[in-house]
Amino acid sequence: MRFTWFNLMPWPHLPDDFREKNRSVWVDIDSRLFDPARANTMYHEYMDQLEYADSVGFDGIGVNEHHQNGYGLMPSPNIIAASLARRTSRAAICVIGNSIALYNPPIRVAEEFAMLDCISGGRLVAGFPVGTPMDTNFCYGQIPALTRDKYAEAHELIIKAWTTPEPFAFDGKYNQLRYVNCWPRPIQHPHPPIYIPGGGSIETWDFCLDNDYNYSYLSFTGYLRGKSLLDGYWERVAARGKDDSPYRAAFAQVICVADTDAEAEKLYAEHILYFYNRCLHVYPGFADPPGYRTINTLRAGATNQLTARAMRSFESLTWKDLVEGGHVIAGSPATVRDRMTDMIKGLHIGHVFCLLHTGNQPDWKTRYSTELFATQVMPELRDIWPEYAGDDRWWIKPLEDRVDPTSRSPLNPAEVPEVLR
Amino acid sequence: MTITTDRIRTARGAECAVRSFGDPADPPVLYLHWAPGPLGDDEFLGHLAAAGYRVCAPEHPGYGTSTGEELLEDMLDFALHGWDVADALGFDEVVLVGHSMGGMIAAEMTALCPGRTTALVLVAPNGLWNDDRPVLDLFSLLPFQFAEVLFADQAAGAALLTGGVDFDDMDALAEFFIGNARRLGTAGKILFPIPNRRVAKRLYRVTSPTLIAWGDADRYIDPSYAEEWAALIAGASVERLPGAGHMVPFERPGELASAVQRFLTRS
C-alpha cells in the first residue's frame, strides 16, 4: 500500500454566515473574504505540513489545481511542488495535477513537470485531470463540449514532447507549434508515472486503460459511495483484459485520527463540518454545464459528485452522518485501521490520498492526526496486497544518488580553488 | 397550414430535419432557431407562410433527430453549415430569419455570402457584447431559471421549455437532461463563455436590407443591443415589440410576422 498526504489548501477564515451571504465558494466567491496577509501564514503552515508528512514516512505528498476556489488555494500547484522539491528528499511529489487543457500551449506542462522531476531527483508523479467544470469552463472559459477534445490533444502533445528525441512540428486543432523541443526533460524514463484524477466519466476509464495510467477517484463522498464507481472501473479493467493490480487505482479519503473515537469527534467535528457545510457550498449552476459530460456518460448514469443534489446534501450533513456514511474515516487508530482496511479491500486500491487536513483544522491537530496515522495506522496496512508486492508500475523511480537538498550546504569548500579559500 | 418534415443531408455530412411551411413555389425563407431548440415557432412561421413565403426551419445538428454536431466546432463551421442547408434545399438566394443564436448564425452567413441573402431579419440576436450590459450566462442557469429569464410570461415559458415532460417520471427527466446537454452543449461552441465571436468586425459586408426586431422586456439580452446592431449594418431598421421577452416568435407570433411582412414588402 502507498499513502500520499494531500492538502487541498482551503481558506480557513470563511465566516459563519458564508452560506447565507454567498451563492458559491467557487467561481464567483467574494474576493473580499480573502486576506493576503493571513495567506502568508496559511501557505507556510500548509507547506510545513506537507514537509512534515514527508518526515513521518508518507510515500507521497500531494497537491492539486483549483481556480477561484475558497477551498483550494493552489491555482498553480507547481509553485508549491517546486518548494517541496527543495525542502524534502524522500517522498514522491504528487501533482494531481495540471489541468492540461488550460495551459497555452500545453508544452508548458511538459516543461514545468520536467523541471520538477529534475529538481526532485525523479520524484514527480504527474497528474493530468480534465478539470472540473468550475475551474475549466466557468473560471478558465473553455467550451464545455470541446474540453475533452482539447484535453486529448494536450495529452498527446505532452507525451510526444517527453518521448521524441528530435524537435518536431505539432499541427493540432488547438495548438500549432512549429518547433516542439522540450528542454529540460524528465529524469524518469520515458516519463513520470501518470495519474488521471476522474469523477466517474467512463471515457476516463478507457483512457487510463489505453495508456496504462493510474485512475484516481477523487471525491469527498467517501469509500462507501465510491464502491459502485470503483466496481464499474474494475469491471472495465476486466473487460479490457488488463490485470487487476490494485495499484491501477487510487482513492481520496478524508481521515481524522485521535486517541479514541470520542476524542476524534471532539477534536475534529467542527473542522469537518466547516469543510462539508461551508467549503462545499458550490452554486449548482456551475457544476455541470451542458456539453461537459459526454452523452455516453450521461446515459450510463454516472453521477458527478458535484451535482446540485449532491452539493445540497453536503450542506446539511452532521458529524454522525459523515462518519456513518463513510465520507470521513474518523476515530481511534484501531477504528481507523479497521475502516481503512474495509475501504482498501472493498475498493481494491493500492494507493490512498489521505486528506488529513480538513477545512479550518489548526496546525497542531493536523500534525497530531498525521502522526497517529503514520505511526499507528499506516504500518498495519502496508502489506494488504502481498500478491502485488513490488508492483511499481505506477510509482516513481528516483535517482539513487540524487541531491538531498535538505542537507546541502550552499557552498562546498572542496570545490573552491585553494588560493581562494 | 400544412407542415411537412423532411430529412436533408448536407455536403459536409450532417443530417438535419427540416420543417417546411407554405407553398414550395413561394420565395424561400430560411428560419434559424435559438439555443434551446426549435420551440414554439410554428405559429410565427405559419403566419409568414400565409403571407406568401415558403418557410423552411432546419433543426441544427445536435438537436432532436439532427446529427453531425461533431462536425461543427466553431463559428465558421456553423455559418457554412447554414449555407450547406440552403444548398441542400436548392435555395440560391434566400430571406434569412434568425432568432437569438439563429440570428448570430444568420448574420455570419450573410457576412460570408452577402449576395445570397435577399433580406435579413435578426430577432434578438446573440453575437455582440458590451461590458456594461453583459448578456446573461445561459450556461450557469438552473433549469427553473430559464423561463424566468427568457419569457415575459414565465408560466407559458416553463410549459414550452419542458415540452410536456412529466418531471416526476425519472426516465423522462433523464431523457430531458440528456437532450438538453446535447442541445446546449452544441450551442456552447459558439455561445460559451461569452457569446461574441467577433461578427461586429464583419458586419460591414452585410448589404441586404436588414430588420432588427427585439422584445423590450428581454431579460436575456438587453434590448439596447438592437441599436448596436443597427449601427453596424448599413440601413438596418429596428422594430420594438412592447412587452415581449426574449422568446419573441413564441410570445408575439402575429406581431412579429406582420413586422417581418411589412419589412419584406418595403424592401
XYZ file of C-alpha atoms in Angstrom:
688
model
C 0.000 0.000 0.000
C 1.036 3.540 -0.662
C -0.145 6.614 1.201
C 0.035 10.174 -0.024
C -0.599 13.061 2.348
C -2.768 15.527 0.495
C -3.750 19.107 1.262
C -6.428 20.954 -0.686
C -5.329 24.221 0.935
C -8.723 25.593 1.954
C -9.169 29.167 3.096
C -9.688 28.716 6.862
C -11.408 32.040 7.552
C -14.790 31.768 5.807
C -17.348 33.484 8.063
C -20.091 31.597 9.905
C -22.746 33.111 7.661
C -20.833 32.290 4.483
C -23.565 30.080 3.071
C -26.303 32.571 3.705
C -24.406 35.511 2.216
C -22.653 33.898 -0.748
C -24.047 31.836 -3.570
C -20.847 29.865 -4.175
C -17.443 29.033 -2.663
C -16.145 28.639 -6.180
C -16.051 30.774 -9.359
C -17.714 33.954 -8.080
C -16.728 33.797 -4.389
C -16.389 37.265 -2.835
C -12.720 38.223 -3.146
C -13.018 40.491 -0.096
C -13.123 37.350 2.046
C -9.507 36.727 1.089
C -6.849 38.431 3.193
C -3.374 38.287 1.620
C -1.608 38.934 4.939
C -3.329 35.924 6.542
C -2.494 33.904 3.431
C 1.168 34.429 4.229
C 0.697 32.382 7.408
C -1.688 29.951 5.736
C 0.594 28.948 2.868
C 3.597 28.424 5.139
C 1.526 26.362 7.573
C 0.194 24.149 4.794
C 3.603 23.716 3.193
C 5.131 22.917 6.602
C 2.502 20.195 6.991
C 3.374 18.653 3.632
C 7.045 18.621 4.623
C 6.102 17.142 7.985
C 4.227 14.334 6.212
C 7.422 13.518 4.295
C 9.344 13.402 7.572
C 6.945 10.930 9.230
C 7.044 8.437 6.372
C 4.229 9.082 3.919
C 5.079 7.711 0.486
C 3.925 10.842 -1.253
C 2.893 14.415 -0.629
C 0.147 15.731 -2.838
C -1.071 18.995 -4.276
C -3.693 19.880 -6.864
C -5.020 22.728 -9.016
C -8.140 24.818 -8.490
C -9.120 28.298 -9.540
C -11.228 30.978 -7.832
C -11.972 28.449 -5.114
C -12.323 29.085 -1.396
C -11.333 25.514 -0.506
C -8.478 25.107 -2.952
C -5.872 27.847 -2.951
C -3.421 26.363 -5.432
C -4.108 27.863 -8.853
C -0.543 26.764 -9.582
C 0.333 23.547 -7.729
C 3.701 23.584 -9.462
C 4.781 26.541 -7.315
C 4.100 24.561 -4.145
C 5.681 21.441 -5.640
C 8.858 23.337 -6.531
C 9.233 24.418 -2.932
C 8.551 20.872 -1.699
C 11.175 19.519 -4.086
C 13.736 21.714 -2.328
C 12.605 21.059 1.231
C 12.166 17.291 1.073
C 14.304 14.492 -0.260
C 12.337 11.283 0.034
C 8.583 11.336 -0.645
C 7.056 11.354 -4.106
C 5.779 14.766 -5.106
C 2.309 14.070 -6.438
C 0.940 16.926 -8.503
C -2.606 15.706 -9.121
C -2.338 17.622 -11.254
C -2.137 20.181 -14.001
C -5.359 20.743 -15.958
C -3.624 20.347 -19.264
C -6.433 21.754 -21.416
C -5.886 25.103 -19.668
C -2.219 25.632 -20.481
C -1.482 27.546 -23.607
C 0.437 25.945 -25.097
C 0.362 22.748 -23.012
C 4.051 22.237 -23.709
C 4.345 24.447 -20.616
C 3.227 21.454 -18.526
C 5.823 19.196 -20.172
C 8.481 21.760 -19.316
C 7.432 22.516 -15.732
C 6.893 18.857 -14.848
C 10.309 18.061 -16.317
C 11.804 20.805 -14.142
C 10.082 19.387 -11.063
C 11.305 15.890 -11.895
C 14.875 17.140 -12.314
C 14.856 19.277 -9.155
C 13.321 16.454 -7.078
C 15.657 13.807 -8.471
C 12.909 11.858 -10.199
C 10.210 12.036 -7.515
C 7.390 13.523 -9.551
C 4.011 11.870 -10.025
C 2.331 13.700 -12.900
C -1.434 14.120 -12.728
C -3.450 15.155 -15.759
C -7.034 15.991 -14.796
C -9.636 17.019 -17.327
C -10.549 19.572 -14.661
C -13.833 20.393 -13.001
C -16.451 22.453 -14.857
C -15.966 25.203 -12.275
C -12.238 25.511 -12.999
C -12.132 24.607 -16.648
C -15.308 26.086 -18.087
C -16.517 28.832 -15.786
C -13.173 30.200 -14.497
C -10.929 29.471 -17.471
C -13.505 29.841 -20.237
C -13.038 26.558 -22.083
C -16.011 25.495 -24.193
C -17.646 22.539 -22.385
C -18.291 20.377 -25.455
C -14.711 20.800 -26.685
C -12.922 20.425 -23.340
C -12.254 16.692 -23.679
C -11.027 17.035 -27.240
C -8.643 19.805 -26.193
C -7.502 17.710 -23.244
C -6.784 14.739 -25.531
C -4.706 16.901 -27.831
C -2.767 18.418 -24.914
C -2.028 14.927 -23.601
C -0.781 13.784 -26.995
C 1.480 16.819 -27.270
C 2.980 16.446 -23.774
C 3.740 12.731 -24.126
C 5.218 13.277 -27.572
C 7.334 16.151 -26.251
C 8.700 13.920 -23.467
C 9.392 10.915 -25.645
C 10.535 12.281 -29.018
C 14.250 12.997 -29.103
C 14.153 15.262 -32.164
C 12.387 18.614 -32.497
C 9.045 18.071 -34.216
C 6.176 20.104 -35.626
C 2.767 19.723 -33.991
C -0.212 20.597 -36.157
C -3.048 20.345 -33.662
C -6.552 21.695 -33.706
C -5.925 23.820 -30.624
C -2.137 24.086 -30.705
C 0.080 24.687 -33.683
C 3.760 24.611 -32.823
C 6.422 24.635 -35.489
C 9.270 23.526 -33.210
C 8.491 21.348 -30.208
C 11.663 20.545 -28.335
C 11.206 20.036 -24.609
C 14.093 21.309 -22.518
C 14.572 20.174 -19.798
C 13.356 16.584 -19.954
C 12.214 14.431 -17.028
C 14.610 12.148 -15.188
C 12.083 9.306 -15.088
C 12.035 7.380 -18.328
C 10.084 7.517 -20.534
C 8.244 9.938 -18.246
C 6.993 10.242 -14.651
C 4.111 7.954 -13.615
C 0.860 9.454 -14.841
C -2.263 9.660 -12.684
C -5.631 10.592 -14.094
C -7.982 12.031 -11.496
C -11.557 11.332 -12.509
C -15.039 11.808 -11.210
C -16.733 8.943 -12.994
C -16.628 9.548 -16.733
C -16.468 6.206 -18.477
C -14.265 7.738 -21.185
C -11.672 8.416 -18.480
C -11.533 4.716 -17.542
C -10.797 3.720 -21.111
C -8.249 6.493 -21.467
C -6.408 5.169 -18.383
C -6.528 1.601 -19.647
C -5.475 2.528 -23.187
C -2.360 4.163 -21.756
C -1.883 2.109 -18.577
C -2.255 5.164 -16.357
C -3.395 5.178 -12.748
C -7.057 6.089 -12.276
C -7.563 8.241 -9.188
C -11.080 8.722 -7.958
C -11.039 11.962 -6.042
C -14.238 12.727 -4.209
C -15.316 13.907 -0.810
C -18.124 11.411 -0.589
C -16.002 8.649 0.864
C -15.438 4.993 0.358
C -18.972 3.670 0.795
C -20.260 5.789 -2.075
C -17.075 5.235 -4.065
C -17.677 1.497 -4.139
C -20.166 1.344 -7.013
C -17.986 3.610 -9.111
C -14.789 1.661 -8.481
C -16.694 -1.564 -9.128
C -17.572 -0.151 -12.535
C -13.925 0.688 -13.141
C -12.719 -2.808 -12.201
C -15.366 -4.375 -14.426
C -13.999 -2.272 -17.244
C -10.435 -3.357 -16.368
C -11.503 -6.995 -16.599
C -13.431 -6.447 -19.810
C -10.361 -4.899 -21.370
C -8.252 -7.918 -20.394
C -5.923 -5.966 -18.087
C -4.505 -7.363 -14.845
C -6.249 -6.244 -11.659
C -3.285 -4.804 -9.781
C -4.723 -2.535 -7.066
C -2.023 -0.028 -7.932
C -4.013 0.846 -11.046
C -6.369 2.819 -8.836
C -6.127 5.432 -6.115
C -8.798 6.936 -3.904
C -9.026 10.107 -1.836
C -10.387 9.809 1.688
C -10.919 12.313 4.490
C -9.353 10.857 7.653
C -9.118 12.005 11.287
C -7.220 10.071 13.940
C -7.276 10.639 17.701
C -6.734 8.573 20.847
C -10.335 7.471 20.970
C -13.416 7.716 18.785
C -14.907 10.228 21.200
C -11.798 12.365 21.125
C -11.880 12.343 17.327
C -15.329 13.873 17.349
C -14.342 16.400 19.985
C -11.195 17.439 18.148
C -12.239 17.352 14.508
C -16.017 17.693 14.150
C -16.043 21.478 13.835
C -13.370 21.436 11.123
C -15.007 18.613 9.207
C -18.313 20.478 9.315
C -16.570 23.678 8.232
C -15.410 21.799 5.147
C -18.587 19.903 4.262
C -21.106 22.557 5.245
C -19.218 25.669 4.189
C -16.397 24.857 1.753
C -18.560 22.657 -0.450
C -21.179 25.363 -0.900
C -20.952 25.450 -4.703
C -23.654 27.085 -6.813
C -25.249 24.119 -8.640
C -25.391 26.076 -11.904
C -21.596 25.825 -12.075
C -21.456 22.075 -11.524
C -22.472 20.563 -14.830
C -22.627 22.854 -17.876
C -24.251 21.239 -20.922
C -21.606 19.569 -23.052
C -19.058 18.969 -20.269
C -20.068 15.376 -19.720
C -20.449 13.226 -22.787
C -23.808 11.839 -23.772
C -22.413 8.324 -23.184
C -21.504 9.178 -19.616
C -24.898 10.764 -19.029
C -26.602 7.695 -20.455
C -24.509 5.439 -18.254
C -25.979 7.308 -15.319
C -22.599 8.041 -13.773
C -23.220 10.935 -11.462
C -20.914 13.811 -10.914
C -20.021 14.201 -7.258
C -20.822 17.880 -7.567
C -24.324 17.670 -8.944
C -26.815 20.048 -7.433
C -28.391 17.316 -5.377
C -25.084 16.042 -4.024
C -23.958 19.547 -3.119
C -27.164 20.362 -1.290
C -26.878 17.182 0.692
C -23.341 18.082 1.867
C -24.594 21.234 3.468
C -26.895 19.593 5.959
C -24.676 16.665 6.942
C -23.747 16.194 10.586
C -20.628 14.553 12.048
C -22.633 11.381 12.650
C -23.903 11.363 9.043
C -20.420 11.924 7.688
C -18.773 9.200 9.767
C -21.534 6.646 9.320
C -21.806 7.470 5.621
C -18.095 6.894 5.148
C -17.436 10.418 3.889
C -14.999 10.635 6.777
C -12.990 7.877 8.422
C -12.515 9.054 11.983
C -11.698 7.596 15.341
C -9.026 5.848 17.336
C -6.110 4.255 15.485
C -7.854 0.888 15.788
C -11.115 2.217 14.358
C -9.338 3.980 11.521
C -7.293 0.854 10.759
C -10.433 -1.263 10.541
C -12.279 1.136 8.321
C -9.244 1.753 6.128
C -8.914 -1.999 5.684
C -12.560 -2.194 4.635
C -12.003 0.652 2.225
C -8.796 -0.670 0.683
C -10.167 -4.166 0.213
C -13.642 -3.019 -0.764
C -12.407 -0.663 -3.429
C -9.421 -2.826 -4.394
C -7.000 0.082 -4.312
C -3.250 0.268 -3.823
C -2.925 3.954 -3.117
C -4.798 6.314 -0.801
C -4.710 10.072 -0.967
C -5.090 10.853 2.715
C -6.918 14.103 3.417
C -5.638 14.569 6.957
C -6.082 18.304 6.962
C -9.662 19.400 6.546
C -11.338 22.784 6.418
C -10.068 25.102 9.126
C -8.280 22.440 11.157
C -5.418 24.051 13.076
C -1.828 23.014 12.589
C -1.416 21.159 15.882
C -4.451 18.958 15.295
C -3.328 18.229 11.754
C 0.083 17.106 12.932
C -1.422 15.091 15.766
C -3.748 13.247 13.399
C -0.979 12.813 10.844
C 1.467 11.419 13.362
C -1.051 8.949 14.773
C -1.864 7.808 11.260
C 1.800 7.441 10.321
C 2.781 5.555 13.453
C -0.287 3.519 14.368
C -2.339 3.077 11.222
C -0.110 3.112 8.154
C 2.335 0.372 9.277
C -0.538 -2.074 9.852
C -1.922 -1.505 6.369
C 1.302 -1.749 4.400
C 1.060 -5.380 3.401
C -2.582 -5.752 2.466
C -1.640 -6.755 -1.080
C 1.247 -9.251 -0.709
C 0.489 -10.796 -4.078
C 1.241 -7.465 -5.747
C 4.365 -6.662 -3.707
C 6.914 -4.992 -5.894
C 4.420 -3.769 -8.476
C 5.871 -0.324 -9.033
C 4.440 0.327 -12.487
C 2.584 3.360 -11.164
C 5.270 4.631 -8.874
C 8.255 6.955 -9.000
C 11.729 5.778 -9.919
C 14.011 8.400 -8.385
C 17.739 8.655 -8.941
C 19.550 6.692 -6.277
C 22.309 9.252 -5.968
C 20.054 12.278 -6.149
C 20.848 15.520 -4.401
C 19.462 15.807 -0.898
C 18.580 19.494 -0.834
C 17.730 19.363 2.865
C 21.320 18.648 3.843
C 23.050 20.572 1.093
C 25.322 23.421 2.103
C 25.243 26.419 -0.169
C 28.967 26.188 -0.773
C 31.196 23.146 -0.866
C 34.650 24.388 0.254
C 36.272 21.457 -1.522
C 35.217 22.890 -4.874
C 36.833 26.264 -4.234
C 40.403 26.571 -5.545
C 42.836 26.533 -2.657
C 44.148 30.016 -3.340
C 40.686 31.480 -2.867
C 39.759 29.584 0.280
C -51.335 25.265 -42.616
C -49.612 22.091 -43.760
C -46.267 21.477 -42.155
C -44.032 18.875 -43.767
C -40.887 17.433 -42.241
C -38.042 16.227 -44.443
C -34.568 14.971 -43.752
C -31.712 16.521 -45.649
C -28.091 15.572 -45.832
C -25.597 18.394 -46.271
C -22.467 18.162 -48.398
C -20.440 18.128 -45.174
C -22.362 15.101 -43.957
C -24.727 16.472 -41.322
C -28.283 15.162 -41.378
C -30.993 17.596 -40.412
C -34.728 17.548 -40.008
C -36.337 20.468 -41.834
C -39.891 21.590 -41.157
C -41.425 23.418 -44.108
C -44.443 25.714 -44.168
C -46.368 27.050 -47.171
C -46.261 26.765 -50.923
C -42.985 25.413 -52.368
C -43.403 27.820 -55.265
C -43.246 30.900 -52.999
C -39.995 32.764 -52.355
C -37.930 30.950 -49.731
C -37.339 31.987 -46.120
C -34.763 30.083 -44.076
C -35.515 30.304 -40.347
C -32.762 29.508 -37.800
C -33.794 28.668 -34.231
C -32.346 29.703 -30.878
C -30.075 27.757 -28.479
C -32.693 25.712 -26.588
C -34.073 24.350 -29.875
C -36.987 24.777 -32.303
C -39.656 25.534 -29.745
C -42.930 27.364 -30.099
C -42.090 28.810 -33.523
C -44.889 27.210 -35.528
C -47.450 29.978 -35.239
C -44.968 32.659 -36.284
C -43.689 30.564 -39.186
C -47.275 29.772 -40.222
C -48.101 33.487 -40.362
C -45.071 34.104 -42.567
C -46.074 31.273 -44.889
C -49.613 32.640 -45.093
C -48.111 35.952 -46.170
C -46.695 34.238 -49.257
C -43.393 32.663 -48.333
C -42.016 29.157 -48.386
C -40.631 28.918 -44.860
C -38.062 26.220 -44.091
C -36.961 25.713 -40.484
C -33.994 23.353 -40.206
C -33.087 21.849 -36.866
C -29.397 22.398 -36.046
C -27.171 19.344 -35.678
C -27.212 18.320 -32.016
C -30.957 18.965 -31.751
C -33.743 16.421 -31.900
C -33.097 13.870 -34.614
C -30.489 16.010 -36.417
C -26.975 14.642 -36.323
C -23.468 15.764 -37.204
C -22.819 18.174 -34.327
C -19.304 16.752 -34.041
C -18.644 18.256 -37.489
C -19.338 21.767 -36.216
C -16.654 23.228 -33.975
C -16.532 26.969 -34.462
C -18.423 29.948 -35.844
C -17.231 29.411 -39.408
C -18.453 25.809 -39.315
C -21.877 26.923 -38.077
C -22.181 29.642 -40.735
C -21.081 27.354 -43.562
C -23.452 24.701 -42.286
C -26.272 27.248 -42.743
C -25.355 27.642 -46.406
C -24.923 23.885 -46.762
C -28.537 23.554 -45.622
C -29.661 26.203 -48.144
C -27.761 24.301 -50.853
C -29.367 21.013 -49.872
C -32.797 22.672 -50.052
C -31.944 24.068 -53.504
C -32.059 27.735 -52.413
C -29.619 30.031 -54.130
C -30.936 33.312 -52.757
C -32.950 33.377 -49.572
C -34.559 35.561 -46.933
C -32.741 34.726 -43.692
C -34.599 34.978 -40.412
C -32.744 34.052 -37.240
C -33.791 34.204 -33.618
C -31.234 34.582 -30.804
C -28.374 32.141 -31.591
C -30.015 31.643 -35.005
C -29.695 35.382 -35.603
C -25.997 35.229 -34.814
C -25.599 32.458 -37.389
C -27.731 34.306 -39.975
C -25.597 37.446 -39.565
C -22.374 35.446 -40.013
C -23.829 33.662 -43.065
C -24.701 36.983 -44.638
C -21.275 38.479 -43.906
C -19.732 35.452 -45.624
C -22.017 35.392 -48.696
C -23.789 38.761 -48.872
C -25.080 38.085 -52.381
C -27.187 35.120 -51.273
C -29.216 36.910 -48.597
C -32.014 38.941 -50.196
C -33.170 40.211 -46.807
C -32.002 39.617 -43.243
C -34.194 39.544 -40.143
C -32.463 39.278 -36.789
C -34.760 38.644 -33.834
C -32.968 39.412 -30.525
C -29.720 38.022 -31.936
C -26.684 36.873 -29.954
C -23.316 37.971 -31.243
C -22.481 41.365 -29.725
C -21.093 42.015 -26.275
C -20.875 45.148 -24.229
C -19.239 45.009 -20.785
C -21.776 47.475 -19.425
C -24.721 45.259 -20.379
C -23.500 41.649 -20.150
C -25.630 39.052 -21.889
C -26.851 36.696 -19.187
C -24.920 33.433 -18.720
C -27.265 30.834 -20.170
C -24.902 28.010 -19.201
C -24.998 28.507 -15.446
C -28.767 28.834 -15.234
C -30.624 26.270 -13.190
C -33.497 24.593 -15.051
C -36.181 26.538 -13.220
C -34.478 29.855 -14.049
C -34.762 29.542 -17.839
C -38.395 30.551 -18.053
C -37.822 33.458 -15.697
C -35.044 34.887 -17.846
C -36.292 34.098 -21.331
C -40.030 34.687 -21.253
C -42.242 37.588 -20.317
C -44.937 35.051 -19.414
C -42.999 32.659 -17.199
C -45.680 30.034 -16.768
C -46.190 29.714 -20.520
C -42.404 29.652 -20.951
C -41.926 26.880 -18.414
C -44.593 24.767 -20.116
C -42.979 25.291 -23.504
C -39.429 24.540 -22.346
C -40.319 21.290 -20.661
C -42.403 20.232 -23.662
C -44.970 18.472 -21.516
C -42.343 16.276 -19.810
C -43.581 14.887 -16.528
C -40.678 15.654 -14.191
C -41.926 13.097 -11.695
C -41.070 10.418 -14.259
C -37.355 9.795 -13.685
C -36.783 8.273 -17.127
C -38.453 11.191 -18.856
C -36.470 13.573 -16.705
C -33.177 11.836 -17.549
C -34.007 11.975 -21.266
C -34.806 15.666 -20.943
C -31.452 16.389 -19.285
C -29.552 14.345 -21.854
C -31.307 16.183 -24.687
C -30.625 19.499 -23.020
C -26.941 18.640 -22.551
C -26.682 17.792 -26.246
C -28.502 20.912 -27.442
C -26.820 23.465 -25.230
C -23.510 21.609 -25.452
C -23.643 22.230 -29.196
C -24.748 25.846 -28.742
C -21.851 26.376 -26.335
C -19.414 26.023 -29.201
C -20.444 29.483 -30.383
C -22.002 30.964 -27.239
C -19.691 29.888 -24.370
C -18.286 31.547 -22.327
C -19.123 34.872 -23.979
C -21.487 34.862 -26.970
C -19.279 37.049 -29.114
C -17.315 35.538 -31.992
C -16.432 38.983 -33.386
C -19.176 39.228 -36.005
C -19.094 43.003 -35.410
C -15.954 43.372 -37.492
C -17.577 41.521 -40.415
C -20.975 43.218 -40.456
C -19.753 45.864 -42.937
C -20.174 43.110 -45.513
C -23.936 42.868 -44.950
C -25.555 44.681 -47.879
C -29.066 43.226 -47.794
C -31.999 45.113 -46.268
C -31.934 44.244 -42.559
C -34.537 44.315 -39.811
C -33.601 44.066 -36.144
C -36.590 43.006 -34.010
C -36.475 42.974 -30.221
C -38.874 42.499 -27.335
C -38.480 45.414 -24.980
C -38.873 43.152 -21.933
C -35.942 40.881 -22.940
C -34.077 39.858 -19.777
C -31.509 37.644 -21.543
C -30.016 40.167 -23.981
C -30.632 43.814 -23.172
C -32.929 45.361 -25.829
C -30.472 48.248 -26.245
C -28.303 45.873 -28.286
C -30.770 46.496 -31.127
C -29.274 49.933 -31.708
C -25.751 48.496 -31.677
C -26.658 46.050 -34.420
C -28.382 48.788 -36.396
C -25.292 50.986 -36.126
C -23.107 48.223 -37.541
C -25.327 47.282 -40.520
C -25.881 49.981 -43.108
C -29.547 50.897 -43.477
C -30.831 48.448 -40.860
C -34.115 49.313 -39.178
C -35.273 48.428 -35.663
C -38.694 47.126 -34.658
C -39.579 47.003 -30.973
C -42.171 44.626 -29.615
C -43.602 46.069 -26.410
C -43.903 43.672 -23.511
C -42.199 40.753 -25.273
C -39.376 38.829 -23.630
C -36.517 37.116 -25.406
C -38.770 34.478 -26.959
C -40.454 36.911 -29.374
C -41.527 34.361 -32.045
C -43.458 32.445 -29.369
C -44.749 35.418 -27.426
C -45.713 37.718 -30.322
C -46.091 35.446 -33.370
C -48.619 37.635 -35.165
C -46.978 40.967 -34.441
C -43.543 39.674 -35.380
C -44.842 38.138 -38.611
C -46.562 41.408 -39.534
C -43.411 43.390 -38.846
C -41.389 40.995 -40.997
C -44.002 41.092 -43.742
C -44.047 44.916 -43.770
C -40.252 44.953 -43.899
C -40.091 42.419 -46.731
C -42.762 44.264 -48.693
C -40.959 47.579 -48.475
C -37.598 46.046 -49.264
